[in-house]
Amino acid sequence: MSSFTLPFFPEEASSIAGEVDAMFAVWLAISLFFTALIAALILIFVVRYRRRADDEVGKSEHAGIWLEVTWSVIPLLIMLAMFAWGAKVFFVAHRAPADAVEYWAFGKQWMWKFQHPEGNREINHLHVPLGQAIKLSMTSEDVIHDFAVPAFRIKQDVNPGTYTFTWFRPTRIGTYHLFCDQYCGAEHSKMVGSVIVMDPRDYAAWLAGGAAAGQSPVAAGAQLFSSLACVTCHEMGPGRFARGPSLQGLFGRQVVLEGGRTVLADEAYIRESIVQPLAKIVKGWQPIMPTYQGQVSEEQLAQLIAFIKSLGNAPAMATGAEHPPGTLAPGDSGITGAASAPAPQK
Amino acid sequence: MDTNSAAALDRPSYLTDGYGWKSWLLTRDHKRIAILYLVSITFFFALGGIFAMLIRLELLTPEGDLVQASTYNKLFTMHGVIMVFLFLIPSIPATLGNFFVPLMIGAKDLAFPRINLLSWYIYILGGAFTLWALIHGGVDTGWTFYTPFSTTYSNTYVVSTALGVFILGFSSILTGLNFIVTIHRMRAPGMTWFRLPLFIWAHYATSLIMVLGTPVIAVTLLMVAVERVLHLGLFDPKLGGDPILFQHLFWFYSHPAVYIMVLPGMGVISELIAAFARKRIYGYRFVAFSSMAIAVLGFLVWGHHLFLTGQSVYAATIFSVISMLVAVPSAIKVFNWTATLYEGSISFQTPMLYALGFIGLFTIGGLTGVMLATLGLDLHVHDTYFIIAHFHYVMVGGTIMAYLGGLHYWWPKMTGKLYAGFASKLSALLVFVGFNLTFFPQFILGYLGMPRRYWTYAPEFQVWNVLSTAGASILGVGYLLPLCYLTWSLFKGKQADANPWGAKGLEWQTTSPPPTYNFDEPVVVTEPPYSYVAEQHVVGQQEVESA
Amino acid sequence: MHSSGHVALQHHFDDLDTQREASTFGMWVFLCTEILFFGGLFLLYVIYRQRFHGVFVQASRHLDVKWGGINTAVLICSSLTMALSIWAAQINRRKLVVVFLLVTMAFGATFLGIKAIEYGDKFHHHLVPGANFHYACPPGEECHPEQAQIFFSLYFCLTGLHAMHMVVGLGILSCLLLPAWRGRYNAEWHNPLECSGLYWHFVDIVWIFLFPLLYLIGRHVA
Amino acid sequence: MAEEHAAEHDGHVPSRKPYFMVWAALMIFTGLTVWVAGLNLGPFNDVAALIIAFTKATLVVLIFMHVAHSSRLTKLTVVSGLVWLLIMISLTLGDYVTRGWLDTFAANR
Ligand code: HEA
Ligand code: HEA
Ligand code: CUA
Ligand SMILES: [Cu+2]
């Protein structure tokens, strides 16, 4: 009976899991040491100095400053070291490596919707190829949810109205729990699913086979770009007159705004530019762009963003290539134990 | 029976100074108000405890077979709201603090007795709102009221609960205000700052948090209510609002609030250790200042609850490192308490058992807290049972142990009665064992990945959940016992001496129970606290626990 | 002490000075909590202002600087008369205390009256957030009703909370009238007057910040 | 504190002149803030408005609320209220301002 197994540790199935567990193990050792130390001292003292006569009193001594310093500074140093380690892992977990492929996730009461770069869609289950770094761009259609895969040791809230990200590189074939970890209403505990890590060849077969195929987000975005008439103002190609700024190479650039502030053109910025164009006006342009609030769904927004991102830095309009050549460097994440990544299959 | 001299006993104690419900409900005596609070928070603790037992019963099996999903959500919400706002926050300050702050500094009462009574009425009003919500069907937002769920999506009684908590906030503010002014202005002659018992320092620090933090939660919940009722957009993402802003505001109060919950407990522990080791707390000034440091630094770390919400990673880094800093003063306290035992004269009365239990459990809870403050680890355990285990260790293993320890320590003073020694030691043991059995498995569950606020869960988590439920029933019995024998002692308990433990402190220099204005003669303080001196005759200890 | 045995002395205080210091200090601590109470809303203002800078500037132009300015002046005057009523007590001028209190209350009521006019105007122009909110875009400018709605939500929350404090203040002052008439506040003892004054001035200060932050941010564009 | 009030009882008549001066200053500052808001100073509009508001508030606190003659404890209380407000605003703002700073995708660099 499965309910009588006694699990202590979850499986390690991502490149980051080993380091998180190592950090936990070190913390555990530190904690055990201090708990044992304090427990032992207390036990020794209460036995050794137990009251023997009714009118006995203790021997009060004055605080030794060096003792106070010792027991403040040692824990402090330990904690600072652990802080640094934890921060490093945290930053790694927030910055997808260069070879990561972007998937999209949408949280909704009470289900997960996923979209693969190839266009396949899934609900509550996410198939991914072994060894491939995967960046998930996520948003919610209603309340706050949280994408958590314990076996990968990652977790990230999924918020309405903006994007959050997480990434992982699966290192082990198998099926792993996917939980919604942020309380989101009645069926919160049913907002669960699985991440299925497959051999890349099986994954390719799965993609090609029965799975709900569709347009890739970039292609869908390109179509929306013309059907929503974005293209009338944001004409593509250099040197042409346009009513709106060129979106070529926009993503990842610092944009200078009216009033002199600059912002990084990330997903949230592009999303905001579409649903609330007035919030930030690009320097030198008129605030004439209409809002698309309510006219595009979260998924369509994601597709538009994917398309604008795909415009990259290349002079000509890119055609759906995920990454400009030359940026496909191996992950600089610094995580040990990552399986060597087979190139993504396109 | 020296101080309880015949002459002193001729005049009424605060308990016999007037009878009838009016003499209680219109009292301005801080001691009677403390008793009013004691009764009310016990009621709410039992209510919250019943919800906890229902939660544990539901979690006995992976399927949702005891209650429905929406009911389960209401259970943990009401459990959290009641335990935090109606029990733990007022617990030590409003009962033991109310009773003993004036006594320990040699004052006749708190600075504003009427405001003190008002704070109790406000508490009752807030409790009534919460109960009203409960009776009409409850709330299901979690005690954290996160938007936009609470403002837009939940269709339960969010507004009345939020208003209830809003109102409770003012009760807490008034208590804190009263303590601050009292400690500044009402100390007896000779009671300098460094002669204050550490219990007072802890309450001073707590009051600072109450006064500076509570208004923020009040206005935040007001905003939730306003947004929900009037559809003003304040956090609404549909209007471009940011739900994470709510979380900032919520935790700006609620992290410091966890120190409202634990600091008074730490104050109690300092008193207990000093009294039962019969010596001055080692590093008195360090312990005193560490309370202040916790209160101040505690306001700079709230973002550690938002590590994975989409908060900026740079902000997260800052919040993480300051969270580590705030653990240092806690470490100072733990080590100084331990050092106090060295060369003490230690007796194992019930309060001391609770105090020793506190140190162990708080250490575990605190250390796991620092783990959570480590960014890379929170990445894995955020919003899992690891969090649940962490905070029950500090709140239940920490504060409730301290509260029970303090209650047992001062019970003879408050009621003039002694309770049964064997039963009380048994209950201390049951609580300790039951507590660990309930919550230790939850650490493991959390690391395995079991999310919190889950009505159903994956079957492989069941074993640990069964253990936890088993522990909870032991814990429940452990809490039920004091309720019985303490009530029993009121009627059948032996009369207590003025100073049954042979302890130092002004509160032990007046009769048990004290008269209405606390002291028969004006108090003048001439020595530092905990001045246990060998040559001096120490009042023989009464056979306390053998009623 | 000269003051022990005074009618106002409560039994748990040794003398009037301690009692006076305690209640003044208590009042200050309370005002501290008030700072943070309003602070929550100010935080929202700061964050959204930072985010929707343009919209806030634009929406602010819908507020009437004239009324806002007059109300600022009214409150400043009321603060003056409040301070003067304490001064009158300090020099034992019983009737003057009452007169200044009445004038202060009149100013306070004027403020609320003007506020009511402004609210009515917003209501009329559908600028009250909620189902009937309708934000007319200034011609030739792109507009953002949602974000403007956030601005108006904050406007109503901040000024509403402030107005509620004014109402409470008026209530407190009216409770002081009778004792003042009976000559209870004098050079020796006027603590309730002093503490109520602190509260009144605090409410004035809140408005001193609200006025530029809400009414004036769009002025340089208009 | 005690001395100052002892003085009061000794028949010292408090002056009302400061009150009128502060009143005049507050009125002038109100006009000033309206005038300054009409100029286009870019980000300095906010700075100017806040400086004027703080000056006005300080005058009220010091003179109308008698803090100029109050104990250190009272001053500390006022300041701590402000400091706590500042903590709340600055740390939260710190989050919002730095939100976009981290490039979440190494490929974009
Ligand atoms: C009484 C209540 C209380 C107390 C005292 C604490 C104390 C601490 N807490 Fe806890 N906490 C809560 C109540 C409390 N907490 C609650 C209720 C929640 C969850 C809320 C919710 O989401 O519902 C929570 C959640 C919580 C989180 C968020 C987790 C998440 O949601 O992902 C974090 C993260 O940093 C945290 C950290 C800390 C830290 C660093 C301390 C420190 O103050 C601990 C300091 C103490 C020690 C460190 C022990 C003594 C020291 C030694 C013995 C010396 C040796 C030490 C070292 C070498 C390190 N807590
Ligand atoms: C002071 C705070 C406090 C206290 C004391 C407790 C006490 C307990 N808590 Fe609680 N708990 C919280 C604060 C507290 N909790 C909070 C803040 C949450 C988060 C809520 C949220 O997510 O929003 C939480 C959540 C929480 C959960 C997680 C629910 C979930 O996420 O799905 C669980 C699960 O086991 C739990 C269990 C318990 C248990 C077994 C106890 C036991 O210690 C209780 C034992 C007590 C009794 C059994 C009562 C004793 C009996 C009497 C006094 C007599 C009563 C009379 C009769 C029965 C006749 N708690
Ligand atoms: Cu979605 Cu919880
Ligand atoms: Cu915290």
PDB file of N, CA, C and O in Angstrom, chain B residues 108 110-114 177 181 184-186 211-212 215 218-219 223 231-234 239-242 245 249 517, chain C residues 10-13 18 21-22 25-26 29-30 33 36-37 41 43-44 47-48 51-52 129 146 149-150 153 157:
ATOM      1  N   LYS B 108      -0.334  52.075  40.948  1.00  0.00           N
ATOM      2  CA  LYS B 108      -1.654  51.712  41.467  1.00  0.00           C
ATOM      3  C   LYS B 108      -2.549  51.145  40.383  1.00  0.00           C
ATOM      4  O   LYS B 108      -3.505  50.428  40.655  1.00  0.00           O
ATOM      5  N   LEU B 110      -2.966  51.121  35.631  1.00  0.00           N
ATOM      6  CA  LEU B 110      -2.417  51.632  34.386  1.00  0.00           C
ATOM      7  C   LEU B 110      -2.725  53.126  34.293  1.00  0.00           C
ATOM      8  O   LEU B 110      -3.584  53.641  35.009  1.00  0.00           O
ATOM      9  N   ALA B 111      -2.068  53.800  33.368  1.00  0.00           N
ATOM     10  CA  ALA B 111      -2.244  55.244  33.277  1.00  0.00           C
ATOM     11  C   ALA B 111      -3.677  55.619  32.936  1.00  0.00           C
ATOM     12  O   ALA B 111      -4.206  56.595  33.439  1.00  0.00           O
ATOM     13  N   PHE B 112      -4.311  54.838  32.057  1.00  0.00           N
ATOM     14  CA  PHE B 112      -5.662  55.190  31.630  1.00  0.00           C
ATOM     15  C   PHE B 112      -6.618  54.028  31.884  1.00  0.00           C
ATOM     16  O   PHE B 112      -6.917  53.246  30.981  1.00  0.00           O
ATOM     17  N   PRO B 113      -7.111  53.908  33.101  1.00  0.00           N
ATOM     18  CA  PRO B 113      -7.956  52.753  33.435  1.00  0.00           C
ATOM     19  C   PRO B 113      -9.209  52.682  32.578  1.00  0.00           C
ATOM     20  O   PRO B 113      -9.629  51.585  32.186  1.00  0.00           O
ATOM     21  N   ARG B 114      -9.792  53.839  32.264  1.00  0.00           N
ATOM     22  CA  ARG B 114     -11.014  53.775  31.471  1.00  0.00           C
ATOM     23  C   ARG B 114     -10.731  53.282  30.059  1.00  0.00           C
ATOM     24  O   ARG B 114     -11.501  52.528  29.477  1.00  0.00           O
ATOM     25  N   LEU B 177      -0.754  51.532  23.944  1.00  0.00           N
ATOM     26  CA  LEU B 177      -0.631  52.927  24.350  1.00  0.00           C
ATOM     27  C   LEU B 177      -0.611  53.046  25.873  1.00  0.00           C
ATOM     28  O   LEU B 177       0.231  53.728  26.464  1.00  0.00           O
ATOM     29  N   VAL B 181       2.633  54.537  28.119  1.00  0.00           N
ATOM     30  CA  VAL B 181       2.521  55.680  29.015  1.00  0.00           C
ATOM     31  C   VAL B 181       2.748  55.248  30.455  1.00  0.00           C
ATOM     32  O   VAL B 181       3.442  55.917  31.227  1.00  0.00           O
ATOM     33  N   HIS B 184       6.408  54.657  31.141  1.00  0.00           N
ATOM     34  CA  HIS B 184       7.159  55.909  31.195  1.00  0.00           C
ATOM     35  C   HIS B 184       6.843  56.721  32.430  1.00  0.00           C
ATOM     36  O   HIS B 184       7.729  57.318  33.032  1.00  0.00           O
ATOM     37  N   ARG B 185       5.584  56.782  32.780  1.00  0.00           N
ATOM     38  CA  ARG B 185       5.165  57.810  33.722  1.00  0.00           C
ATOM     39  C   ARG B 185       4.763  57.316  35.103  1.00  0.00           C
ATOM     40  O   ARG B 185       4.594  58.114  36.007  1.00  0.00           O
ATOM     41  N   MET B 186       4.550  56.029  35.266  1.00  0.00           N
ATOM     42  CA  MET B 186       3.947  55.583  36.522  1.00  0.00           C
ATOM     43  C   MET B 186       4.868  54.718  37.376  1.00  0.00           C
ATOM     44  O   MET B 186       4.405  54.060  38.295  1.00  0.00           O
ATOM     45  N   VAL B 211       1.624  49.860  18.758  1.00  0.00           N
ATOM     46  CA  VAL B 211       1.241  51.225  18.463  1.00  0.00           C
ATOM     47  C   VAL B 211       1.659  51.625  17.050  1.00  0.00           C
ATOM     48  O   VAL B 211       0.939  52.339  16.356  1.00  0.00           O
ATOM     49  N   LEU B 212       2.818  51.155  16.612  1.00  0.00           N
ATOM     50  CA  LEU B 212       3.319  51.593  15.309  1.00  0.00           C
ATOM     51  C   LEU B 212       2.873  50.680  14.174  1.00  0.00           C
ATOM     52  O   LEU B 212       2.856  51.106  13.018  1.00  0.00           O
ATOM     53  N   PRO B 215      -2.007  50.194  13.382  1.00  0.00           N
ATOM     54  CA  PRO B 215      -2.816  51.060  12.514  1.00  0.00           C
ATOM     55  C   PRO B 215      -2.719  50.678  11.042  1.00  0.00           C
ATOM     56  O   PRO B 215      -3.675  50.884  10.294  1.00  0.00           O
ATOM     57  N   ALA B 218      -5.040  47.911  10.302  1.00  0.00           N
ATOM     58  CA  ALA B 218      -6.401  48.425  10.398  1.00  0.00           C
ATOM     59  C   ALA B 218      -6.790  49.102   9.091  1.00  0.00           C
ATOM     60  O   ALA B 218      -7.814  48.779   8.482  1.00  0.00           O
ATOM     61  N   VAL B 219      -5.961  50.012   8.636  1.00  0.00           N
ATOM     62  CA  VAL B 219      -6.337  50.742   7.429  1.00  0.00           C
ATOM     63  C   VAL B 219      -6.326  49.801   6.224  1.00  0.00           C
ATOM     64  O   VAL B 219      -7.139  49.936   5.312  1.00  0.00           O
ATOM     65  N   MET B 223      -9.410  49.105   3.729  1.00  0.00           N
ATOM     66  CA  MET B 223      -9.363  49.228   2.270  1.00  0.00           C
ATOM     67  C   MET B 223      -9.962  48.004   1.604  1.00  0.00           C
ATOM     68  O   MET B 223     -10.674  48.113   0.597  1.00  0.00           O
ATOM     69  N   HIS B 231     -16.613  48.824  -4.456  1.00  0.00           N
ATOM     70  CA  HIS B 231     -15.947  48.604  -5.733  1.00  0.00           C
ATOM     71  C   HIS B 231     -15.016  49.742  -6.112  1.00  0.00           C
ATOM     72  O   HIS B 231     -14.858  50.068  -7.277  1.00  0.00           O
ATOM     73  N   LEU B 232     -14.462  50.390  -5.125  1.00  0.00           N
ATOM     74  CA  LEU B 232     -13.370  51.305  -5.423  1.00  0.00           C
ATOM     75  C   LEU B 232     -12.196  50.437  -5.839  1.00  0.00           C
ATOM     76  O   LEU B 232     -11.985  49.379  -5.276  1.00  0.00           O
ATOM     77  N   GLY B 233     -11.419  50.892  -6.802  1.00  0.00           N
ATOM     78  CA  GLY B 233     -10.262  50.075  -7.148  1.00  0.00           C
ATOM     79  C   GLY B 233      -9.072  50.506  -6.324  1.00  0.00           C
ATOM     80  O   GLY B 233      -8.656  51.642  -6.406  1.00  0.00           O
ATOM     81  N   LEU B 234      -8.550  49.619  -5.516  1.00  0.00           N
ATOM     82  CA  LEU B 234      -7.335  49.973  -4.791  1.00  0.00           C
ATOM     83  C   LEU B 234      -6.235  48.954  -5.064  1.00  0.00           C
ATOM     84  O   LEU B 234      -5.085  49.309  -5.244  1.00  0.00           O
ATOM     85  N   LEU B 239      -7.841  47.046 -12.883  1.00  0.00           N
ATOM     86  CA  LEU B 239      -7.680  48.487 -13.090  1.00  0.00           C
ATOM     87  C   LEU B 239      -6.204  48.860 -13.152  1.00  0.00           C
ATOM     88  O   LEU B 239      -5.861  50.035 -13.167  1.00  0.00           O
ATOM     89  N   GLY B 240      -5.344  47.854 -13.152  1.00  0.00           N
ATOM     90  CA  GLY B 240      -3.923  48.167 -13.108  1.00  0.00           C
ATOM     91  C   GLY B 240      -3.407  48.219 -11.689  1.00  0.00           C
ATOM     92  O   GLY B 240      -2.257  48.548 -11.447  1.00  0.00           O
ATOM     93  N   GLY B 241      -4.274  47.910 -10.738  1.00  0.00           N
ATOM     94  CA  GLY B 241      -3.842  47.881  -9.340  1.00  0.00           C
ATOM     95  C   GLY B 241      -2.957  46.684  -9.088  1.00  0.00           C
ATOM     96  O   GLY B 241      -2.871  45.770  -9.898  1.00  0.00           O
ATOM     97  N   ASP B 242      -2.278  46.706  -7.955  1.00  0.00           N
ATOM     98  CA  ASP B 242      -1.319  45.651  -7.699  1.00  0.00           C
ATOM     99  C   ASP B 242      -1.651  44.907  -6.415  1.00  0.00           C
ATOM    100  O   ASP B 242      -1.568  45.467  -5.331  1.00  0.00           O
ATOM    101  N   LEU B 245       0.811  44.889  -3.492  1.00  0.00           N
ATOM    102  CA  LEU B 245       0.832  46.043  -2.591  1.00  0.00           C
ATOM    103  C   LEU B 245       0.056  45.728  -1.320  1.00  0.00           C
ATOM    104  O   LEU B 245       0.452  46.118  -0.216  1.00  0.00           O
ATOM    105  N   LEU B 249       1.448  45.805   2.644  1.00  0.00           N
ATOM    106  CA  LEU B 249       0.791  46.447   3.779  1.00  0.00           C
ATOM    107  C   LEU B 249       0.451  45.433   4.856  1.00  0.00           C
ATOM    108  O   LEU B 249       0.646  45.667   6.040  1.00  0.00           O
ATOM    109  N   TYR B 517      -5.899  48.850  44.932  1.00  0.00           N
ATOM    110  CA  TYR B 517      -4.818  49.707  44.449  1.00  0.00           C
ATOM    111  C   TYR B 517      -3.445  49.087  44.648  1.00  0.00           C
ATOM    112  O   TYR B 517      -2.443  49.778  44.788  1.00  0.00           O
TER     113      TYR B 517
ATOM    114  N   GLN C  10      -7.251  62.038  39.180  1.00  0.00           N
ATOM    115  CA  GLN C  10      -7.743  60.665  39.309  1.00  0.00           C
ATOM    116  C   GLN C  10      -6.938  59.952  40.380  1.00  0.00           C
ATOM    117  O   GLN C  10      -5.753  60.234  40.567  1.00  0.00           O
ATOM    118  N   HIS C  11      -7.571  59.019  41.063  1.00  0.00           N
ATOM    119  CA  HIS C  11      -6.972  58.469  42.281  1.00  0.00           C
ATOM    120  C   HIS C  11      -5.689  57.696  42.051  1.00  0.00           C
ATOM    121  O   HIS C  11      -4.920  57.517  42.957  1.00  0.00           O
ATOM    122  N   HIS C  12      -5.462  57.183  40.839  1.00  0.00           N
ATOM    123  CA  HIS C  12      -4.242  56.387  40.701  1.00  0.00           C
ATOM    124  C   HIS C  12      -3.040  57.244  40.350  1.00  0.00           C
ATOM    125  O   HIS C  12      -1.943  56.748  40.176  1.00  0.00           O
ATOM    126  N   PHE C  13      -3.233  58.542  40.202  1.00  0.00           N
ATOM    127  CA  PHE C  13      -2.091  59.430  39.993  1.00  0.00           C
ATOM    128  C   PHE C  13      -1.746  60.119  41.294  1.00  0.00           C
ATOM    129  O   PHE C  13      -2.615  60.419  42.112  1.00  0.00           O
ATOM    130  N   THR C  18       1.720  64.756  36.990  1.00  0.00           N
ATOM    131  CA  THR C  18       1.924  63.427  36.422  1.00  0.00           C
ATOM    132  C   THR C  18       0.758  63.064  35.529  1.00  0.00           C
ATOM    133  O   THR C  18       0.933  62.541  34.433  1.00  0.00           O
ATOM    134  N   GLU C  21       1.001  65.100  32.275  1.00  0.00           N
ATOM    135  CA  GLU C  21       2.060  64.599  31.402  1.00  0.00           C
ATOM    136  C   GLU C  21       1.659  63.268  30.794  1.00  0.00           C
ATOM    137  O   GLU C  21       1.902  63.013  29.624  1.00  0.00           O
ATOM    138  N   ALA C  22       1.040  62.420  31.608  1.00  0.00           N
ATOM    139  CA  ALA C  22       0.646  61.106  31.105  1.00  0.00           C
ATOM    140  C   ALA C  22      -0.349  61.259  29.961  1.00  0.00           C
ATOM    141  O   ALA C  22      -0.201  60.631  28.909  1.00  0.00           O
ATOM    142  N   PHE C  25       1.280  62.815  26.790  1.00  0.00           N
ATOM    143  CA  PHE C  25       2.134  61.820  26.158  1.00  0.00           C
ATOM    144  C   PHE C  25       1.289  60.750  25.476  1.00  0.00           C
ATOM    145  O   PHE C  25       1.546  60.355  24.334  1.00  0.00           O
ATOM    146  N   GLY C  26       0.238  60.308  26.166  1.00  0.00           N
ATOM    147  CA  GLY C  26      -0.650  59.314  25.575  1.00  0.00           C
ATOM    148  C   GLY C  26      -1.243  59.816  24.266  1.00  0.00           C
ATOM    149  O   GLY C  26      -1.330  59.085  23.277  1.00  0.00           O
ATOM    150  N   VAL C  29       1.323  59.567  21.557  1.00  0.00           N
ATOM    151  CA  VAL C  29       1.477  58.187  21.090  1.00  0.00           C
ATOM    152  C   VAL C  29       0.318  57.839  20.158  1.00  0.00           C
ATOM    153  O   VAL C  29       0.497  57.223  19.103  1.00  0.00           O
ATOM    154  N   PHE C  30      -0.870  58.309  20.540  1.00  0.00           N
ATOM    155  CA  PHE C  30      -2.018  58.034  19.689  1.00  0.00           C
ATOM    156  C   PHE C  30      -1.846  58.687  18.315  1.00  0.00           C
ATOM    157  O   PHE C  30      -2.136  58.082  17.277  1.00  0.00           O
ATOM    158  N   THR C  33       0.146  56.651  16.046  1.00  0.00           N
ATOM    159  CA  THR C  33      -0.583  55.586  15.360  1.00  0.00           C
ATOM    160  C   THR C  33      -1.405  56.172  14.223  1.00  0.00           C
ATOM    161  O   THR C  33      -1.570  55.545  13.182  1.00  0.00           O
ATOM    162  N   LEU C  36       0.561  56.448  11.067  1.00  0.00           N
ATOM    163  CA  LEU C  36       0.677  55.201  10.317  1.00  0.00           C
ATOM    164  C   LEU C  36      -0.653  54.750   9.743  1.00  0.00           C
ATOM    165  O   LEU C  36      -0.703  54.052   8.738  1.00  0.00           O
ATOM    166  N   PHE C  37      -1.729  55.157  10.394  1.00  0.00           N
ATOM    167  CA  PHE C  37      -3.051  54.820   9.872  1.00  0.00           C
ATOM    168  C   PHE C  37      -3.249  55.481   8.500  1.00  0.00           C
ATOM    169  O   PHE C  37      -3.557  54.822   7.509  1.00  0.00           O
ATOM    170  N   LEU C  41      -2.568  54.512   3.448  1.00  0.00           N
ATOM    171  CA  LEU C  41      -3.141  55.092   2.229  1.00  0.00           C
ATOM    172  C   LEU C  41      -2.096  55.912   1.477  1.00  0.00           C
ATOM    173  O   LEU C  41      -2.059  55.911   0.245  1.00  0.00           O
ATOM    174  N   LEU C  43       0.972  55.286   1.347  1.00  0.00           N
ATOM    175  CA  LEU C  43       1.830  54.334   0.638  1.00  0.00           C
ATOM    176  C   LEU C  43       1.198  53.977  -0.709  1.00  0.00           C
ATOM    177  O   LEU C  43       1.874  53.970  -1.744  1.00  0.00           O
ATOM    178  N   LEU C  44      -0.086  53.692  -0.701  1.00  0.00           N
ATOM    179  CA  LEU C  44      -0.752  53.375  -1.959  1.00  0.00           C
ATOM    180  C   LEU C  44      -0.596  54.530  -2.931  1.00  0.00           C
ATOM    181  O   LEU C  44      -0.321  54.345  -4.113  1.00  0.00           O
ATOM    182  N   ILE C  47       2.980  54.604  -4.403  1.00  0.00           N
ATOM    183  CA  ILE C  47       3.270  53.544  -5.362  1.00  0.00           C
ATOM    184  C   ILE C  47       2.510  53.771  -6.674  1.00  0.00           C
ATOM    185  O   ILE C  47       3.084  53.695  -7.758  1.00  0.00           O
ATOM    186  N   TYR C  48       1.231  54.081  -6.575  1.00  0.00           N
ATOM    187  CA  TYR C  48       0.463  54.238  -7.809  1.00  0.00           C
ATOM    188  C   TYR C  48       0.851  55.523  -8.542  1.00  0.00           C
ATOM    189  O   TYR C  48       0.831  55.589  -9.758  1.00  0.00           O
ATOM    190  N   ARG C  51       3.704  54.617 -10.512  1.00  0.00           N
ATOM    191  CA  ARG C  51       3.371  53.759 -11.640  1.00  0.00           C
ATOM    192  C   ARG C  51       2.608  54.468 -12.738  1.00  0.00           C
ATOM    193  O   ARG C  51       2.871  54.272 -13.915  1.00  0.00           O
ATOM    194  N   PHE C  52       1.618  55.229 -12.326  1.00  0.00           N
ATOM    195  CA  PHE C  52       0.718  55.845 -13.311  1.00  0.00           C
ATOM    196  C   PHE C  52       0.912  57.349 -13.301  1.00  0.00           C
ATOM    197  O   PHE C  52      -0.041  58.115 -13.183  1.00  0.00           O
ATOM    198  N   PRO C 129     -15.730  56.498  -8.043  1.00  0.00           N
ATOM    199  CA  PRO C 129     -15.420  55.144  -8.514  1.00  0.00           C
ATOM    200  C   PRO C 129     -16.559  54.172  -8.218  1.00  0.00           C
ATOM    201  O   PRO C 129     -17.300  54.368  -7.260  1.00  0.00           O
ATOM    202  N   GLU C 146      -9.316  53.393 -16.137  1.00  0.00           N
ATOM    203  CA  GLU C 146      -9.071  52.481 -15.000  1.00  0.00           C
ATOM    204  C   GLU C 146      -8.125  53.128 -14.007  1.00  0.00           C
ATOM    205  O   GLU C 146      -8.349  53.139 -12.808  1.00  0.00           O
ATOM    206  N   GLN C 149      -9.484  55.878 -12.273  1.00  0.00           N
ATOM    207  CA  GLN C 149     -10.363  55.410 -11.196  1.00  0.00           C
ATOM    208  C   GLN C 149      -9.571  55.133  -9.924  1.00  0.00           C
ATOM    209  O   GLN C 149     -10.033  55.408  -8.819  1.00  0.00           O
ATOM    210  N   ILE C 150      -8.372  54.592 -10.096  1.00  0.00           N
ATOM    211  CA  ILE C 150      -7.544  54.369  -8.913  1.00  0.00           C
ATOM    212  C   ILE C 150      -7.224  55.706  -8.247  1.00  0.00           C
ATOM    213  O   ILE C 150      -7.283  55.840  -7.022  1.00  0.00           O
ATOM    214  N   SER C 153     -10.271  56.725  -6.442  1.00  0.00           N
ATOM    215  CA  SER C 153     -10.456  55.896  -5.253  1.00  0.00           C
ATOM    216  C   SER C 153      -9.592  56.422  -4.121  1.00  0.00           C
ATOM    217  O   SER C 153     -10.036  56.572  -2.982  1.00  0.00           O
ATOM    218  N   CYS C 157     -10.789  57.908  -0.617  1.00  0.00           N
ATOM    219  CA  CYS C 157     -10.364  57.266   0.635  1.00  0.00           C
ATOM    220  C   CYS C 157      -9.625  58.256   1.520  1.00  0.00           C
ATOM    221  O   CYS C 157      -9.900  58.368   2.716  1.00  0.00           O
TER     222      CYS C 157
END
